[in-house]
Tab-separated table of C-alpha atoms and ligand atoms in Angstrom:
chain	number	residue	atom	x	y	z
A	1	MET	CA	0.660	15.019	-5.423
A	2	GLU	CA	-2.760	16.338	-4.680
A	3	SER	CA	-4.275	15.722	-1.322
A	4	LYS	CA	-8.008	16.093	-1.737
A	5	PHE	CA	-9.036	13.194	0.435
A	6	LYS	CA	-10.823	13.958	3.627
A	7	SER	CA	-8.552	13.396	6.571
A	8	LEU	CA	-9.028	13.399	10.316
A	9	SER	CA	-7.387	16.232	12.202
A	10	VAL	CA	-5.129	15.263	15.115
A	11	PHE	CA	-7.836	16.570	17.451
A	12	GLU	CA	-10.551	14.432	15.812
A	13	PHE	CA	-8.261	11.407	15.869
A	14	GLN	CA	-7.508	11.852	19.574
A	15	SER	CA	-11.157	12.191	20.503
A	16	LYS	CA	-12.138	9.185	18.370
A	17	PHE	CA	-9.367	6.918	19.704
A	18	PRO	CA	-8.492	8.056	23.231
A	19	ASP	CA	-7.481	4.571	24.468
A	20	ILE	CA	-6.847	0.934	23.524
A	21	GLN	CA	-10.507	0.058	24.160
A	22	SER	CA	-11.781	2.474	21.524
A	23	CYS	CA	-9.264	1.071	19.003
A	24	SER	CA	-10.279	-2.538	19.744
A	25	LYS	CA	-13.955	-1.612	19.437
A	26	TYR	CA	-13.350	0.060	16.087
A	27	LEU	CA	-11.356	-2.900	14.732
A	28	ALA	CA	-14.092	-5.313	15.879
A	29	GLU	CA	-16.706	-3.221	14.052
A	30	LEU	CA	-14.634	-3.250	10.864
A	31	LYS	CA	-13.752	-6.931	11.112
A	32	TRP	CA	-17.286	-8.199	11.659
A	33	LYS	CA	-19.067	-5.504	9.644
A	34	ASP	CA	-20.690	-8.139	7.413
A	35	GLY	CA	-21.433	-10.517	10.275
A	36	TYR	CA	-19.560	-13.110	12.305
A	37	LYS	CA	-18.380	-16.479	11.004
A	38	CYS	CA	-16.237	-18.859	13.045
A	39	PRO	CA	-12.953	-19.492	11.120
A	40	ILE	CA	-12.827	-23.061	12.491
A	41	CYS	CA	-16.367	-24.457	12.129
A	42	SER	CA	-18.138	-21.702	10.100
A	43	ASN	CA	-20.799	-21.310	12.809
A	44	LEU	CA	-22.539	-17.922	12.574
A	45	LYS	CA	-23.349	-17.560	16.283
A	46	TYR	CA	-21.023	-16.188	18.942
A	47	CYS	CA	-21.006	-15.052	22.510
A	48	LYS	CA	-18.837	-12.502	24.277
A	49	GLY	CA	-15.229	-13.581	24.838
A	50	ILE	CA	-13.001	-13.010	27.862
A	51	LYS	CA	-11.837	-9.552	26.798
A	52	ASP	CA	-14.314	-6.815	25.881
A	53	PHE	CA	-14.395	-7.137	22.094
A	54	ASP	CA	-13.374	-10.777	21.670
A	55	ARG	CA	-15.931	-13.184	20.225
A	56	GLN	CA	-16.326	-16.844	21.083
A	57	CYS	CA	-17.968	-19.416	18.839
A	58	THR	CA	-21.035	-20.942	20.538
A	59	LYS	CA	-20.348	-24.308	18.895
A	60	CYS	CA	-16.582	-25.037	19.050
A	61	CYS	CA	-15.702	-22.334	21.642
A	62	HIS	CA	-12.990	-20.862	19.394
A	63	LEU	CA	-11.971	-17.514	20.851
A	64	GLU	CA	-11.092	-14.694	18.485
A	65	SER	CA	-9.811	-11.181	19.103
A	66	PRO	CA	-10.426	-8.231	16.742
A	67	THR	CA	-6.734	-8.319	15.724
A	68	ALA	CA	-6.517	-12.098	15.046
A	69	GLY	CA	-6.017	-13.015	11.400
A	70	THR	CA	-5.381	-9.404	10.335
A	71	LEU	CA	-2.262	-7.287	9.786
A	72	PHE	CA	-2.598	-6.246	13.451
A	73	HIS	CA	-2.117	-9.872	14.487
A	74	LYS	CA	0.239	-10.211	17.484
A	75	VAL	CA	1.219	-6.549	17.345
A	76	LYS	CA	4.030	-6.118	19.877
A	77	PHE	CA	2.988	-2.698	21.173
A	78	SER	CA	-0.287	-1.013	22.122
A	79	LEU	CA	-3.062	-0.998	19.555
A	80	GLN	CA	-3.409	2.727	20.125
A	81	LYS	CA	0.184	3.303	18.941
A	82	ALA	CA	-0.493	1.032	15.944
A	83	PHE	CA	-3.477	3.258	15.088
A	84	TRP	CA	-1.249	6.316	15.405
A	85	ILE	CA	1.194	4.799	12.895
A	86	VAL	CA	-1.634	4.167	10.400
A	87	TYR	CA	-2.878	7.703	11.065
A	88	PHE	CA	0.519	9.351	10.487
A	89	ILE	CA	1.189	7.320	7.341
A	90	SER	CA	-2.258	7.973	5.894
A	91	THR	CA	-2.487	11.672	6.634
A	92	ASN	CA	1.020	12.747	5.652
A	93	LYS	CA	0.959	12.999	1.920
A	94	LYS	CA	4.601	11.968	1.717
A	95	GLY	CA	4.274	9.171	4.245
A	96	MET	CA	6.517	9.041	7.306
A	97	ALA	CA	9.947	7.506	7.891
A	98	SER	CA	10.259	4.862	10.609
A	99	THR	CA	12.817	7.046	12.428
A	100	GLU	CA	10.233	9.815	12.680
A	101	LEU	CA	7.526	7.385	13.839
A	102	SER	CA	9.948	6.020	16.420
A	103	ARG	CA	10.620	9.500	17.793
A	104	LYS	CA	6.954	10.485	17.907
A	105	LEU	CA	5.686	7.279	19.519
A	106	GLN	CA	8.677	6.299	21.657
A	107	LEU	CA	8.989	2.896	20.023
A	108	ARG	CA	12.120	1.249	18.635
A	109	GLN	CA	12.894	2.242	15.061
A	110	LYS	CA	12.961	-1.407	13.957
A	111	THR	CA	9.510	-1.966	15.508
A	112	CYS	CA	8.128	1.023	13.593
A	113	TRP	CA	9.843	-0.081	10.395
A	114	LEU	CA	8.301	-3.545	10.628
A	115	PHE	CA	4.799	-2.297	11.320
A	116	LYS	CA	5.134	0.307	8.581
A	117	GLN	CA	5.906	-2.476	6.089
A	118	LYS	CA	2.616	-4.095	7.125
A	119	VAL	CA	0.736	-0.855	6.500
A	120	MET	CA	2.449	-0.595	3.108
A	121	GLN	CA	1.518	-4.210	2.404
A	122	ALA	CA	-2.125	-3.189	2.798
A	123	MET	CA	-1.549	-0.570	0.094
A	124	GLU	CA	-0.712	-3.226	-2.482
A	125	SER	CA	-3.053	-3.350	-5.441
A	126	SER	CA	-5.623	-6.128	-5.255
A	127	ASN	CA	-5.733	-6.474	-9.069
A	128	ILE	CA	-9.507	-6.130	-9.030
A	129	HIS	CA	-9.614	-2.628	-10.521
A	130	PRO	CA	-7.567	-2.821	-13.742
A	131	LEU	CA	-6.771	0.377	-15.628
A	132	LEU	CA	-9.365	1.268	-18.273
A	133	GLY	CA	-9.625	3.244	-21.511
A	134	GLN	CA	-6.429	4.893	-22.721
A	135	VAL	CA	-3.468	3.353	-20.888
A	136	GLU	CA	0.156	4.300	-21.416
A	137	LEU	CA	3.152	2.234	-20.325
A	138	GLY	CA	6.604	3.498	-19.448
A	139	LEU	CA	9.874	1.959	-18.350
A	140	PHE	CA	12.411	3.930	-16.354
A	141	ASP	CA	15.299	3.692	-13.903
A	142	VAL	CA	15.197	4.867	-10.354
A	143	GLY	CA	18.388	5.207	-8.370
A	144	TYR	CA	18.872	4.980	-4.627
A	145	LEU	CA	21.721	4.795	-2.207
A	146	ASN	CA	22.004	1.243	-0.945
A	147	LYS	CA	23.581	1.512	2.490
A	148	THR	CA	22.585	-2.065	3.319
A	149	SER	CA	25.082	-3.469	0.822
A	150	GLY	CA	27.850	-1.624	2.664
A	151	SER	CA	29.148	-0.183	-0.576
A	152	LYS	CA	26.890	2.890	-0.536
A	153	LYS	CA	26.820	2.784	-4.280
A	154	ASN	CA	23.977	4.176	-6.263
A	155	GLU	CA	21.908	1.295	-7.582
A	156	LYS	CA	19.653	1.490	-10.592
A	157	ASN	CA	16.335	-0.278	-10.623
A	158	LYS	CA	13.967	-0.732	-13.508
A	159	ILE	CA	10.390	0.271	-12.876
A	160	LEU	CA	7.455	-0.397	-15.166
A	161	LEU	CA	4.614	2.066	-14.827
A	162	ALA	CA	1.116	2.005	-16.337
A	163	ILE	CA	-1.108	5.074	-16.273
A	164	GLU	CA	-4.799	5.492	-17.058
A	165	LYS	CA	-5.248	8.717	-18.982
A	166	LYS	CA	-8.266	10.910	-18.489
A	167	SER	CA	-8.728	14.212	-20.394
A	168	LYS	CA	-5.712	16.313	-19.406
A	169	GLY	CA	-4.634	14.221	-16.452
A	170	ILE	CA	-3.868	10.800	-15.052
A	171	SER	CA	-6.675	9.170	-13.125
A	172	ARG	CA	-4.881	6.081	-11.798
A	173	MET	CA	-1.558	4.261	-12.029
A	174	TYR	CA	0.189	1.014	-11.073
A	175	GLY	CA	3.882	0.248	-10.972
A	176	CYS	CA	6.179	-2.713	-10.676
A	177	HIS	CA	9.834	-3.136	-9.720
A	178	LEU	CA	11.330	-5.362	-12.399
A	179	LYS	CA	14.008	-7.857	-11.464
A	180	ASN	CA	14.387	-8.693	-15.146
A	181	LEU	CA	12.912	-7.682	-18.462
A	182	LYS	CA	11.618	-11.061	-19.526
A	183	GLN	CA	8.610	-10.967	-21.770
A	184	ASN	CA	6.408	-13.032	-19.432
A	185	VAL	CA	7.143	-10.645	-16.519
A	186	LEU	CA	6.064	-7.663	-18.615
A	187	ASN	CA	3.009	-9.473	-19.939
A	188	ASN	CA	1.962	-10.563	-16.439
A	189	PHE	CA	2.017	-6.985	-15.239
A	190	VAL	CA	-0.163	-5.890	-18.162
A	191	LYS	CA	-2.515	-8.840	-17.621
A	192	ASN	CA	-2.962	-8.054	-13.914
A	193	LYS	CA	-3.131	-4.281	-14.030
A	194	VAL	CA	-4.697	-3.349	-17.369
A	195	ASP	CA	-8.193	-4.157	-18.594
A	196	GLN	CA	-8.296	-6.347	-21.697
A	197	GLU	CA	-10.394	-3.760	-23.545
A	198	ALA	CA	-8.015	-0.865	-22.820
A	199	THR	CA	-5.974	0.778	-25.587
A	200	LEU	CA	-2.299	0.431	-24.753
A	201	THR	CA	0.359	2.826	-25.980
A	202	THR	CA	4.015	3.466	-25.184
A	203	HIS	CA	6.927	5.532	-26.454
A	204	ASP	CA	9.412	2.989	-25.137
A	205	ASP	CA	11.164	0.943	-27.856
A	206	LEU	CA	11.775	-2.053	-25.614
A	207	LEU	CA	8.126	-2.313	-24.503
A	208	ASN	CA	7.011	-1.742	-28.053
A	209	HIS	CA	9.235	-4.592	-29.179
A	210	LYS	CA	8.562	-7.042	-26.307
A	211	ILE	CA	4.851	-6.555	-25.762
A	212	GLY	CA	4.038	-5.383	-29.258
A	213	ILE	CA	1.919	-2.435	-28.193
A	214	LYS	CA	1.146	0.641	-30.245
A	215	LYS	CA	3.846	3.298	-30.219
A	216	THR	CA	2.944	6.939	-29.663
A	217	LYS	CA	4.243	9.582	-32.060
A	218	SER	CA	7.651	10.942	-31.085
A	219	ASN	CA	6.604	14.601	-31.380
A	220	ILE	CA	4.372	14.334	-28.331
A	221	ILE	CA	6.931	12.572	-26.131
A	222	LYS	CA	8.042	15.641	-24.236
A	223	PHE	CA	4.481	16.516	-23.320
A	224	ASN	CA	3.218	13.082	-22.493
A	225	LYS	CA	1.699	12.099	-19.217
A	226	ILE	CA	3.897	9.105	-18.557
A	227	ASN	CA	6.876	11.456	-18.187
A	228	ARG	CA	4.946	13.441	-15.613
A	229	ALA	CA	4.074	10.251	-13.755
A	230	THR	CA	7.620	8.848	-13.808
A	231	ASN	CA	9.026	12.180	-12.639
A	232	GLY	CA	6.566	12.171	-9.750
A	233	LEU	CA	7.617	8.694	-8.717
A	234	LYS	CA	11.314	9.527	-9.102
A	235	SER	CA	11.020	12.542	-6.831
A	236	TRP	CA	9.063	10.418	-4.329
A	237	PHE	CA	12.090	8.118	-4.107
A	238	ALA	CA	14.637	10.912	-4.161
A	239	GLY	CA	12.841	13.140	-1.673
A	240	ILE	CA	11.957	10.910	1.214
A	241	HIS	CA	13.075	7.384	0.642
A	242	GLY	CA	16.688	7.763	-0.426
A	243	ASN	CA	17.704	4.474	1.158
A	244	VAL	CA	15.234	1.885	0.048
A	245	LYS	CA	15.611	-1.853	0.046
A	246	TYR	CA	12.048	-2.904	-0.619
A	247	ILE	CA	11.291	-0.836	-3.685
A	248	GLN	CA	7.978	-2.515	-4.493
A	249	TYR	CA	6.506	-1.440	-1.145
A	250	TYR	CA	7.316	2.179	-1.921
A	251	ILE	CA	5.852	1.915	-5.425
A	252	ASN	CA	2.702	0.406	-3.872
A	253	GLU	CA	2.529	3.260	-1.409
A	254	TYR	CA	2.987	5.927	-4.102
A	255	CYS	CA	0.348	4.392	-6.405
A	256	TYR	CA	-2.068	3.782	-3.524
A	257	ARG	CA	-1.878	7.438	-2.521
A	258	TYR	CA	-2.124	8.674	-6.075
A	259	ASN	CA	-5.102	6.453	-6.885
A	260	ARG	CA	-6.987	7.859	-3.932
A	261	HIS	CA	-6.286	11.526	-4.574
A	262	LEU	CA	-9.951	12.130	-5.392
A	263	MET	CA	-11.311	9.761	-2.790
A	264	LYS	CA	-14.304	11.121	-0.941
A	265	GLY	CA	-14.050	8.878	2.102
A	266	GLU	CA	-11.252	8.862	4.591
A	267	ILE	CA	-7.977	7.290	3.529
A	268	PHE	CA	-7.360	6.323	7.188
A	269	ASP	CA	-10.539	4.209	7.238
A	270	ASP	CA	-9.707	2.705	3.875
A	271	LEU	CA	-6.274	1.634	5.124
A	272	LEU	CA	-7.623	0.216	8.387
A	273	THR	CA	-10.247	-1.771	6.462
A	274	ARG	CA	-7.580	-3.165	4.128
A	275	MET	CA	-5.389	-4.108	7.113
A	276	VAL	CA	-8.267	-5.918	8.785
A	277	LYS	CA	-9.066	-7.856	5.606
A	278	HIS	CA	-5.419	-8.755	4.926
A	279	GLU	CA	-3.970	-11.963	6.323
A	280	PRO	CA	-1.158	-11.566	8.906
A	281	ARG	CA	2.409	-11.060	7.686
A	282	PRO	CA	5.100	-12.584	9.900
A	283	TYR	CA	8.528	-10.952	10.119
A	284	PHE	CA	10.127	-13.616	7.915
A	285	ASP	CA	7.677	-12.927	5.063
A	286	ILE	CA	8.217	-9.206	5.265
A	287	VAL	CA	12.010	-9.266	5.044
A	288	ASN	CA	11.833	-11.823	2.234
A	289	TYR	CA	9.154	-9.954	0.357
A	290	ALA	CA	9.187	-10.389	-3.376
A	291	PRO	CA	6.747	-8.600	-5.657
A	292	THR	CA	4.263	-10.916	-7.314
A	293	SER	CA	3.660	-8.921	-10.447
B	301	ZN	ZN1	-16.566	-22.555	15.799
């Protein structure tokens, strides 16, 4: 995967976020970038809260911290370490395992795993930028070693992938872990991720049959872009995430990274902004996560 996005060096990161205060200040700036509005009474005026970057509604006195109502809500460790996790995940083009984060930041592995799932949640597609133009669909299996089942057997999972083709390459892609191959599940994915005006093609018989989309000629199969995309995603699973329970999170992460490979801004800022805009995810929701599309 290409890594053309601008990224902060460790030195730049350290000088930008030397302490918890600088992280809180930054989150407050992101959170209230478009102005303040009290979540209780919708009042637009505030005064300074008890802590440095908290805001208090002048009408109902509701007190709000920069982390409240975001994916940083009630974070159990220092905000600075949370920023480091976002930094490591966003700047390593293959992401970072929770065991590695745990070692680097001296936090429990389970703590890192949980927060990492929140970061990955922020990478989920918002369905507001559907794929355009020439779009190709592919269906494939990805295997992984499921140690959580105790059997350590290799499980196969069906993944549906849609790619937006541009000249010789792939500009964007979205993927979905399929629990079943029901027609409405497949159609929902297409409805959410592909623009209505796009031209859909596939070389997959099942998709051709179930969704009724145009089939590409067989003589170009071995050169087609969907194979390149599925191979990329397969090696992503095989290379770093060989023991994956929440497959959709990892597909989200892969597609998020891919779709930003030409991004001019910083991927770290983009992720932080998404985390601030995203509603909090309690532990229960995360471990019971089910893909919506
Ligand atoms: Zn209020």
